[in-house]
Amino acid sequence: MTSNEHGLTRRRFAAGMVAALSAGGLARKVRAEVPQPAIDTHAHVFHRGLKLAPGRRYAPDYDAPLALYLQQLDQNGITNGVLVQPSFLGTDNSYLVECLKATNGRLRGIAVVDPAVAADELRALDRAGVAGIRLNLVGQTLPDLTSAEWTALLAQIRALDWQVEIQRNATDLATLAPTLLDQGVKVVLDHFALPDPKLGIDDPGFQAVLKLGATRNVWVKISAPYRNGPNGEAFAKQAYPLLRNAYGVDRLLWGSDWPHTQFESVQSYAKNRKFLDELVTDADERARVLASPRALFRF
């Protein structure tokens, strides 16, 4: 090989190395610019054409369609959301599934099912993007979660690696959650665990809920402070550091509670997102809270 050929080879090698390094740097830059997930873990979608469940406590007189919810996400810098089946729609999860399929993985769902639901239906919900079931027990008779029917359902929930989300006052959650944990399922508690508004963080039920953090299999939604009485925001600011210390940032889940049913006139998506900034003042910690639901909801 002549000296000229050697020189050409060296120049080609050097050019190749520069290209490779540039490509690697570009790849690193692209990876660095991928936005960290910001996940809203609690919202509802519905419209007035849907069949309502018998025995419902409430039904809205307006529409909260998927397109409007996605608009809220986009306007508030939220990358992903979780649709929770509204109680007034009962166990007909068809609109929920329709919305999940329409968004190509941007959203996950929490369904409401009958304890005797068929395994095939649960698997179909799983394929659609459902990640758990909801027990809205406000105003309801408490179910016997140790009965044969419930233990069979919870075994299927465990096999699917789903969660069980509960809305109930803190005193009852303190006994319901351990029953679920004994059956090996992940538990999510709604709306700061709903202590007695008159007692707030001093509610013995709330204090018992704090102890559940040690299980590392319970999560708490820091959502809808207004559902904790007229002083809900002040309570939330007292509760957050206690919950953070008991559960860790990775077990706290922010939710908008959009469209804020029964509080529509005084709440908005932007207001609730802004309150998160007041609640979690450290930007890095807030980013961790917004990203923490990723694994639980399988994004």
PDB file of N, CA and C in Angstrom, residues 172-253:
ATOM      1  N   ASP A 172     -62.191   2.916  57.921  1.00  0.00           N
ATOM      2  CA  ASP A 172     -62.484   1.621  57.297  1.00  0.00           C
ATOM      3  C   ASP A 172     -61.322   1.138  56.433  1.00  0.00           C
ATOM      4  N   LEU A 173     -60.602   2.086  55.792  1.00  0.00           N
ATOM      5  CA  LEU A 173     -59.444   1.685  54.985  1.00  0.00           C
ATOM      6  C   LEU A 173     -58.398   0.988  55.850  1.00  0.00           C
ATOM      7  N   ALA A 174     -58.301   1.401  57.092  1.00  0.00           N
ATOM      8  CA  ALA A 174     -57.295   0.821  57.980  1.00  0.00           C
ATOM      9  C   ALA A 174     -57.528  -0.665  58.219  1.00  0.00           C
ATOM     10  N   THR A 175     -58.779  -1.115  58.029  1.00  0.00           N
ATOM     11  CA  THR A 175     -59.059  -2.551  58.164  1.00  0.00           C
ATOM     12  C   THR A 175     -59.215  -3.237  56.810  1.00  0.00           C
ATOM     13  N   LEU A 176     -59.740  -2.512  55.811  1.00  0.00           N
ATOM     14  CA  LEU A 176     -59.926  -3.101  54.481  1.00  0.00           C
ATOM     15  C   LEU A 176     -58.585  -3.386  53.794  1.00  0.00           C
ATOM     16  N   ALA A 177     -57.668  -2.436  53.877  1.00  0.00           N
ATOM     17  CA  ALA A 177     -56.392  -2.583  53.169  1.00  0.00           C
ATOM     18  C   ALA A 177     -55.615  -3.819  53.627  1.00  0.00           C
ATOM     19  N   PRO A 178     -55.472  -4.077  54.940  1.00  0.00           N
ATOM     20  CA  PRO A 178     -54.757  -5.282  55.348  1.00  0.00           C
ATOM     21  C   PRO A 178     -55.410  -6.572  54.851  1.00  0.00           C
ATOM     22  N   THR A 179     -56.739  -6.581  54.754  1.00  0.00           N
ATOM     23  CA  THR A 179     -57.425  -7.768  54.232  1.00  0.00           C
ATOM     24  C   THR A 179     -57.027  -8.023  52.782  1.00  0.00           C
ATOM     25  N   LEU A 180     -56.919  -6.934  52.007  1.00  0.00           N
ATOM     26  CA  LEU A 180     -56.482  -7.069  50.615  1.00  0.00           C
ATOM     27  C   LEU A 180     -55.005  -7.459  50.532  1.00  0.00           C
ATOM     28  N   LEU A 181     -54.195  -6.859  51.372  1.00  0.00           N
ATOM     29  CA  LEU A 181     -52.762  -7.182  51.365  1.00  0.00           C
ATOM     30  C   LEU A 181     -52.518  -8.637  51.710  1.00  0.00           C
ATOM     31  N   ASP A 182     -53.325  -9.176  52.602  1.00  0.00           N
ATOM     32  CA  ASP A 182     -53.200 -10.588  52.972  1.00  0.00           C
ATOM     33  C   ASP A 182     -53.426 -11.510  51.781  1.00  0.00           C
ATOM     34  N   GLN A 183     -54.152 -10.986  50.775  1.00  0.00           N
ATOM     35  CA  GLN A 183     -54.431 -11.788  49.579  1.00  0.00           C
ATOM     36  C   GLN A 183     -53.488 -11.446  48.425  1.00  0.00           C
ATOM     37  N   GLY A 184     -52.448 -10.701  48.754  1.00  0.00           N
ATOM     38  CA  GLY A 184     -51.352 -10.508  47.810  1.00  0.00           C
ATOM     39  C   GLY A 184     -51.584  -9.513  46.704  1.00  0.00           C
ATOM     40  N   VAL A 185     -52.557  -8.597  46.876  1.00  0.00           N
ATOM     41  CA  VAL A 185     -52.805  -7.617  45.814  1.00  0.00           C
ATOM     42  C   VAL A 185     -52.251  -6.250  46.209  1.00  0.00           C
ATOM     43  N   LYS A 186     -51.967  -5.445  45.190  1.00  0.00           N
ATOM     44  CA  LYS A 186     -51.520  -4.071  45.411  1.00  0.00           C
ATOM     45  C   LYS A 186     -52.739  -3.199  45.689  1.00  0.00           C
ATOM     46  N   VAL A 187     -52.577  -2.262  46.616  1.00  0.00           N
ATOM     47  CA  VAL A 187     -53.705  -1.448  47.084  1.00  0.00           C
ATOM     48  C   VAL A 187     -53.407   0.030  46.857  1.00  0.00           C
ATOM     49  N   VAL A 188     -54.396   0.733  46.315  1.00  0.00           N
ATOM     50  CA  VAL A 188     -54.295   2.182  46.114  1.00  0.00           C
ATOM     51  C   VAL A 188     -55.448   2.843  46.867  1.00  0.00           C
ATOM     52  N   LEU A 189     -55.134   3.844  47.677  1.00  0.00           N
ATOM     53  CA  LEU A 189     -56.132   4.550  48.474  1.00  0.00           C
ATOM     54  C   LEU A 189     -56.407   5.913  47.849  1.00  0.00           C
ATOM     55  N   ASP A 190     -57.657   6.204  47.607  1.00  0.00           N
ATOM     56  CA  ASP A 190     -58.052   7.446  46.942  1.00  0.00           C
ATOM     57  C   ASP A 190     -57.988   8.661  47.864  1.00  0.00           C
ATOM     58  N   HIS A 191     -57.657   9.808  47.279  1.00  0.00           N
ATOM     59  CA  HIS A 191     -57.919  11.139  47.822  1.00  0.00           C
ATOM     60  C   HIS A 191     -57.431  11.338  49.266  1.00  0.00           C
ATOM     61  N   PHE A 192     -56.135  11.109  49.464  1.00  0.00           N
ATOM     62  CA  PHE A 192     -55.509  11.308  50.777  1.00  0.00           C
ATOM     63  C   PHE A 192     -56.101  10.383  51.848  1.00  0.00           C
ATOM     64  N   ALA A 193     -56.788   9.327  51.433  1.00  0.00           N
ATOM     65  CA  ALA A 193     -57.375   8.314  52.325  1.00  0.00           C
ATOM     66  C   ALA A 193     -58.590   8.809  53.105  1.00  0.00           C
ATOM     67  N   LEU A 194     -59.070  10.005  52.795  1.00  0.00           N
ATOM     68  CA  LEU A 194     -60.359  10.508  53.312  1.00  0.00           C
ATOM     69  C   LEU A 194     -60.539  10.362  54.829  1.00  0.00           C
ATOM     70  N   PRO A 195     -59.693  11.012  55.621  1.00  0.00           N
ATOM     71  CA  PRO A 195     -59.954  11.024  57.067  1.00  0.00           C
ATOM     72  C   PRO A 195     -61.167  11.876  57.406  1.00  0.00           C
ATOM     73  N   ASP A 196     -61.615  11.797  58.633  1.00  0.00           N
ATOM     74  CA  ASP A 196     -62.701  12.651  59.104  1.00  0.00           C
ATOM     75  C   ASP A 196     -62.255  14.109  58.945  1.00  0.00           C
ATOM     76  N   PRO A 197     -62.996  14.926  58.174  1.00  0.00           N
ATOM     77  CA  PRO A 197     -62.577  16.316  57.956  1.00  0.00           C
ATOM     78  C   PRO A 197     -62.412  17.119  59.244  1.00  0.00           C
ATOM     79  N   LYS A 198     -63.151  16.753  60.271  1.00  0.00           N
ATOM     80  CA  LYS A 198     -63.046  17.482  61.534  1.00  0.00           C
ATOM     81  C   LYS A 198     -61.740  17.166  62.253  1.00  0.00           C
ATOM     82  N   LEU A 199     -61.187  15.983  61.990  1.00  0.00           N
ATOM     83  CA  LEU A 199     -59.972  15.553  62.681  1.00  0.00           C
ATOM     84  C   LEU A 199     -58.720  15.689  61.831  1.00  0.00           C
ATOM     85  N   GLY A 200     -58.867  15.598  60.519  1.00  0.00           N
ATOM     86  CA  GLY A 200     -57.719  15.719  59.628  1.00  0.00           C
ATOM     87  C   GLY A 200     -56.637  14.704  59.935  1.00  0.00           C
ATOM     88  N   ILE A 201     -55.394  15.179  60.052  1.00  0.00           N
ATOM     89  CA  ILE A 201     -54.274  14.251  60.272  1.00  0.00           C
ATOM     90  C   ILE A 201     -54.330  13.587  61.647  1.00  0.00           C
ATOM     91  N   ASP A 202     -55.173  14.117  62.544  1.00  0.00           N
ATOM     92  CA  ASP A 202     -55.301  13.511  63.875  1.00  0.00           C
ATOM     93  C   ASP A 202     -56.312  12.377  63.909  1.00  0.00           C
ATOM     94  N   ASP A 203     -57.002  12.152  62.807  1.00  0.00           N
ATOM     95  CA  ASP A 203     -57.933  11.028  62.727  1.00  0.00           C
ATOM     96  C   ASP A 203     -57.156   9.727  62.983  1.00  0.00           C
ATOM     97  N   PRO A 204     -57.566   8.932  63.966  1.00  0.00           N
ATOM     98  CA  PRO A 204     -56.859   7.665  64.220  1.00  0.00           C
ATOM     99  C   PRO A 204     -56.802   6.765  62.984  1.00  0.00           C
ATOM    100  N   GLY A 205     -57.852   6.840  62.150  1.00  0.00           N
ATOM    101  CA  GLY A 205     -57.840   6.057  60.920  1.00  0.00           C
ATOM    102  C   GLY A 205     -56.722   6.501  59.989  1.00  0.00           C
ATOM    103  N   PHE A 206     -56.506   7.805  59.871  1.00  0.00           N
ATOM    104  CA  PHE A 206     -55.423   8.323  59.036  1.00  0.00           C
ATOM    105  C   PHE A 206     -54.073   7.916  59.607  1.00  0.00           C
ATOM    106  N   GLN A 207     -53.938   7.967  60.908  1.00  0.00           N
ATOM    107  CA  GLN A 207     -52.685   7.537  61.538  1.00  0.00           C
ATOM    108  C   GLN A 207     -52.420   6.049  61.269  1.00  0.00           C
ATOM    109  N   ALA A 208     -53.486   5.254  61.253  1.00  0.00           N
ATOM    110  CA  ALA A 208     -53.332   3.821  60.940  1.00  0.00           C
ATOM    111  C   ALA A 208     -52.943   3.630  59.477  1.00  0.00           C
ATOM    112  N   VAL A 209     -53.512   4.462  58.595  1.00  0.00           N
ATOM    113  CA  VAL A 209     -53.159   4.396  57.174  1.00  0.00           C
ATOM    114  C   VAL A 209     -51.679   4.714  56.966  1.00  0.00           C
ATOM    115  N   LEU A 210     -51.145   5.648  57.732  1.00  0.00           N
ATOM    116  CA  LEU A 210     -49.721   5.970  57.611  1.00  0.00           C
ATOM    117  C   LEU A 210     -48.853   4.738  57.858  1.00  0.00           C
ATOM    118  N   LYS A 211     -49.271   3.895  58.790  1.00  0.00           N
ATOM    119  CA  LYS A 211     -48.480   2.689  59.118  1.00  0.00           C
ATOM    120  C   LYS A 211     -48.450   1.688  57.965  1.00  0.00           C
ATOM    121  N   LEU A 212     -49.436   1.784  57.052  1.00  0.00           N
ATOM    122  CA  LEU A 212     -49.474   0.861  55.914  1.00  0.00           C
ATOM    123  C   LEU A 212     -48.333   1.125  54.930  1.00  0.00           C
ATOM    124  N   GLY A 213     -47.714   2.285  55.026  1.00  0.00           N
ATOM    125  CA  GLY A 213     -46.606   2.588  54.137  1.00  0.00           C
ATOM    126  C   GLY A 213     -45.474   1.585  54.253  1.00  0.00           C
ATOM    127  N   ALA A 214     -45.311   1.011  55.429  1.00  0.00           N
ATOM    128  CA  ALA A 214     -44.217   0.060  55.657  1.00  0.00           C
ATOM    129  C   ALA A 214     -44.386  -1.212  54.833  1.00  0.00           C
ATOM    130  N   THR A 215     -45.586  -1.496  54.357  1.00  0.00           N
ATOM    131  CA  THR A 215     -45.808  -2.719  53.576  1.00  0.00           C
ATOM    132  C   THR A 215     -45.178  -2.631  52.194  1.00  0.00           C
ATOM    133  N   ARG A 216     -44.979  -1.412  51.692  1.00  0.00           N
ATOM    134  CA  ARG A 216     -44.458  -1.163  50.340  1.00  0.00           C
ATOM    135  C   ARG A 216     -45.362  -1.746  49.261  1.00  0.00           C
ATOM    136  N   ASN A 217     -46.602  -2.047  49.620  1.00  0.00           N
ATOM    137  CA  ASN A 217     -47.552  -2.560  48.634  1.00  0.00           C
ATOM    138  C   ASN A 217     -48.841  -1.741  48.635  1.00  0.00           C
ATOM    139  N   VAL A 218     -48.760  -0.542  49.217  1.00  0.00           N
ATOM    140  CA  VAL A 218     -49.894   0.376  49.255  1.00  0.00           C
ATOM    141  C   VAL A 218     -49.426   1.718  48.687  1.00  0.00           C
ATOM    142  N   TRP A 219     -50.283   2.336  47.881  1.00  0.00           N
ATOM    143  CA  TRP A 219     -50.048   3.658  47.304  1.00  0.00           C
ATOM    144  C   TRP A 219     -51.190   4.577  47.737  1.00  0.00           C
ATOM    145  N   VAL A 220     -50.933   5.873  47.823  1.00  0.00           N
ATOM    146  CA  VAL A 220     -51.965   6.841  48.191  1.00  0.00           C
ATOM    147  C   VAL A 220     -52.040   7.916  47.113  1.00  0.00           C
ATOM    148  N   LYS A 221     -53.249   8.234  46.684  1.00  0.00           N
ATOM    149  CA  LYS A 221     -53.447   9.302  45.718  1.00  0.00           C
ATOM    150  C   LYS A 221     -53.546  10.643  46.446  1.00  0.00           C
ATOM    151  N   ILE A 222     -52.638  11.538  46.096  1.00  0.00           N
ATOM    152  CA  ILE A 222     -52.696  12.902  46.643  1.00  0.00           C
ATOM    153  C   ILE A 222     -53.522  13.735  45.653  1.00  0.00           C
ATOM    154  N   SER A 223     -54.803  13.472  45.700  1.00  0.00           N
ATOM    155  CA  SER A 223     -55.750  14.021  44.719  1.00  0.00           C
ATOM    156  C   SER A 223     -56.975  14.576  45.429  1.00  0.00           C
ATOM    157  N   ALA A 224     -57.658  15.496  44.745  1.00  0.00           N
ATOM    158  CA  ALA A 224     -58.954  16.018  45.196  1.00  0.00           C
ATOM    159  C   ALA A 224     -58.964  16.427  46.667  1.00  0.00           C
ATOM    160  N   PRO A 225     -58.114  17.381  47.054  1.00  0.00           N
ATOM    161  CA  PRO A 225     -58.141  17.814  48.459  1.00  0.00           C
ATOM    162  C   PRO A 225     -59.512  18.326  48.887  1.00  0.00           C
ATOM    163  N   TYR A 226     -60.280  18.852  47.902  1.00  0.00           N
ATOM    164  CA  TYR A 226     -61.609  19.387  48.206  1.00  0.00           C
ATOM    165  C   TYR A 226     -62.588  18.320  48.663  1.00  0.00           C
ATOM    166  N   ARG A 227     -62.263  17.070  48.475  1.00  0.00           N
ATOM    167  CA  ARG A 227     -63.136  15.994  48.977  1.00  0.00           C
ATOM    168  C   ARG A 227     -62.842  15.690  50.457  1.00  0.00           C
ATOM    169  N   ASN A 228     -61.927  16.449  51.025  1.00  0.00           N
ATOM    170  CA  ASN A 228     -61.601  16.298  52.435  1.00  0.00           C
ATOM    171  C   ASN A 228     -62.098  17.487  53.260  1.00  0.00           C
ATOM    172  N   GLY A 229     -63.242  18.020  52.873  1.00  0.00           N
ATOM    173  CA  GLY A 229     -63.872  19.081  53.649  1.00  0.00           C
ATOM    174  C   GLY A 229     -63.496  20.470  53.191  1.00  0.00           C
ATOM    175  N   PRO A 230     -64.121  21.499  53.781  1.00  0.00           N
ATOM    176  CA  PRO A 230     -63.897  22.879  53.346  1.00  0.00           C
ATOM    177  C   PRO A 230     -62.459  23.360  53.551  1.00  0.00           C
ATOM    178  N   ASN A 231     -61.732  22.726  54.451  1.00  0.00           N
ATOM    179  CA  ASN A 231     -60.330  23.076  54.681  1.00  0.00           C
ATOM    180  C   ASN A 231     -59.399  22.028  54.069  1.00  0.00           C
ATOM    181  N   GLY A 232     -59.859  21.445  52.965  1.00  0.00           N
ATOM    182  CA  GLY A 232     -59.134  20.334  52.362  1.00  0.00           C
ATOM    183  C   GLY A 232     -57.715  20.667  51.938  1.00  0.00           C
ATOM    184  N   GLU A 233     -57.488  21.873  51.411  1.00  0.00           N
ATOM    185  CA  GLU A 233     -56.137  22.218  50.957  1.00  0.00           C
ATOM    186  C   GLU A 233     -55.190  22.373  52.142  1.00  0.00           C
ATOM    187  N   ALA A 234     -55.668  22.959  53.212  1.00  0.00           N
ATOM    188  CA  ALA A 234     -54.834  23.082  54.413  1.00  0.00           C
ATOM    189  C   ALA A 234     -54.518  21.703  54.979  1.00  0.00           C
ATOM    190  N   PHE A 235     -55.524  20.819  54.992  1.00  0.00           N
ATOM    191  CA  PHE A 235     -55.281  19.441  55.437  1.00  0.00           C
ATOM    192  C   PHE A 235     -54.243  18.760  54.557  1.00  0.00           C
ATOM    193  N   ALA A 236     -54.361  18.932  53.239  1.00  0.00           N
ATOM    194  CA  ALA A 236     -53.432  18.276  52.319  1.00  0.00           C
ATOM    195  C   ALA A 236     -51.997  18.705  52.589  1.00  0.00           C
ATOM    196  N   LYS A 237     -51.807  19.986  52.893  1.00  0.00           N
ATOM    197  CA  LYS A 237     -50.456  20.483  53.160  1.00  0.00           C
ATOM    198  C   LYS A 237     -49.899  19.925  54.468  1.00  0.00           C
ATOM    199  N   GLN A 238     -50.765  19.600  55.402  1.00  0.00           N
ATOM    200  CA  GLN A 238     -50.321  18.928  56.625  1.00  0.00           C
ATOM    201  C   GLN A 238     -50.065  17.444  56.370  1.00  0.00           C
ATOM    202  N   ALA A 239     -50.909  16.861  55.531  1.00  0.00           N
ATOM    203  CA  ALA A 239     -50.836  15.413  55.309  1.00  0.00           C
ATOM    204  C   ALA A 239     -49.661  15.006  54.430  1.00  0.00           C
ATOM    205  N   TYR A 240     -49.320  15.845  53.439  1.00  0.00           N
ATOM    206  CA  TYR A 240     -48.310  15.427  52.465  1.00  0.00           C
ATOM    207  C   TYR A 240     -46.978  15.025  53.097  1.00  0.00           C
ATOM    208  N   PRO A 241     -46.379  15.846  53.979  1.00  0.00           N
ATOM    209  CA  PRO A 241     -45.090  15.412  54.542  1.00  0.00           C
ATOM    210  C   PRO A 241     -45.197  14.124  55.363  1.00  0.00           C
ATOM    211  N   LEU A 242     -46.339  13.926  56.008  1.00  0.00           N
ATOM    212  CA  LEU A 242     -46.530  12.684  56.770  1.00  0.00           C
ATOM    213  C   LEU A 242     -46.606  11.484  55.829  1.00  0.00           C
ATOM    214  N   LEU A 243     -47.354  11.644  54.727  1.00  0.00           N
ATOM    215  CA  LEU A 243     -47.463  10.572  53.740  1.00  0.00           C
ATOM    216  C   LEU A 243     -46.122  10.310  53.059  1.00  0.00           C
ATOM    217  N   ARG A 244     -45.399  11.369  52.747  1.00  0.00           N
ATOM    218  CA  ARG A 244     -44.086  11.209  52.100  1.00  0.00           C
ATOM    219  C   ARG A 244     -43.134  10.436  53.011  1.00  0.00           C
ATOM    220  N   ASN A 245     -43.139  10.772  54.297  1.00  0.00           N
ATOM    221  CA  ASN A 245     -42.256  10.072  55.228  1.00  0.00           C
ATOM    222  C   ASN A 245     -42.667   8.624  55.426  1.00  0.00           C
ATOM    223  N   ALA A 246     -43.977   8.358  55.393  1.00  0.00           N
ATOM    224  CA  ALA A 246     -44.479   7.006  55.641  1.00  0.00           C
ATOM    225  C   ALA A 246     -44.386   6.106  54.413  1.00  0.00           C
ATOM    226  N   TYR A 247     -44.605   6.682  53.228  1.00  0.00           N
ATOM    227  CA  TYR A 247     -44.704   5.881  52.001  1.00  0.00           C
ATOM    228  C   TYR A 247     -43.513   6.049  51.067  1.00  0.00           C
ATOM    229  N   GLY A 248     -42.872   7.206  51.127  1.00  0.00           N
ATOM    230  CA  GLY A 248     -41.863   7.527  50.131  1.00  0.00           C
ATOM    231  C   GLY A 248     -42.520   8.160  48.923  1.00  0.00           C
ATOM    232  N   VAL A 249     -41.769   9.003  48.233  1.00  0.00           N
ATOM    233  CA  VAL A 249     -42.311   9.725  47.083  1.00  0.00           C
ATOM    234  C   VAL A 249     -42.833   8.772  46.010  1.00  0.00           C
ATOM    235  N   ASP A 250     -42.195   7.604  45.890  1.00  0.00           N
ATOM    236  CA  ASP A 250     -42.564   6.672  44.816  1.00  0.00           C
ATOM    237  C   ASP A 250     -43.882   5.951  45.068  1.00  0.00           C
ATOM    238  N   ARG A 251     -44.493   6.143  46.236  1.00  0.00           N
ATOM    239  CA  ARG A 251     -45.790   5.512  46.517  1.00  0.00           C
ATOM    240  C   ARG A 251     -46.904   6.545  46.622  1.00  0.00           C
ATOM    241  N   LEU A 252     -46.632   7.774  46.202  1.00  0.00           N
ATOM    242  CA  LEU A 252     -47.645   8.827  46.191  1.00  0.00           C
ATOM    243  C   LEU A 252     -47.992   9.155  44.751  1.00  0.00           C
ATOM    244  N   LEU A 253     -49.279   9.250  44.450  1.00  0.00           N
ATOM    245  CA  LEU A 253     -49.768   9.383  43.083  1.00  0.00           C
ATOM    246  C   LEU A 253     -50.612  10.637  42.966  1.00  0.00           C
TER     247      LEU A 253
END
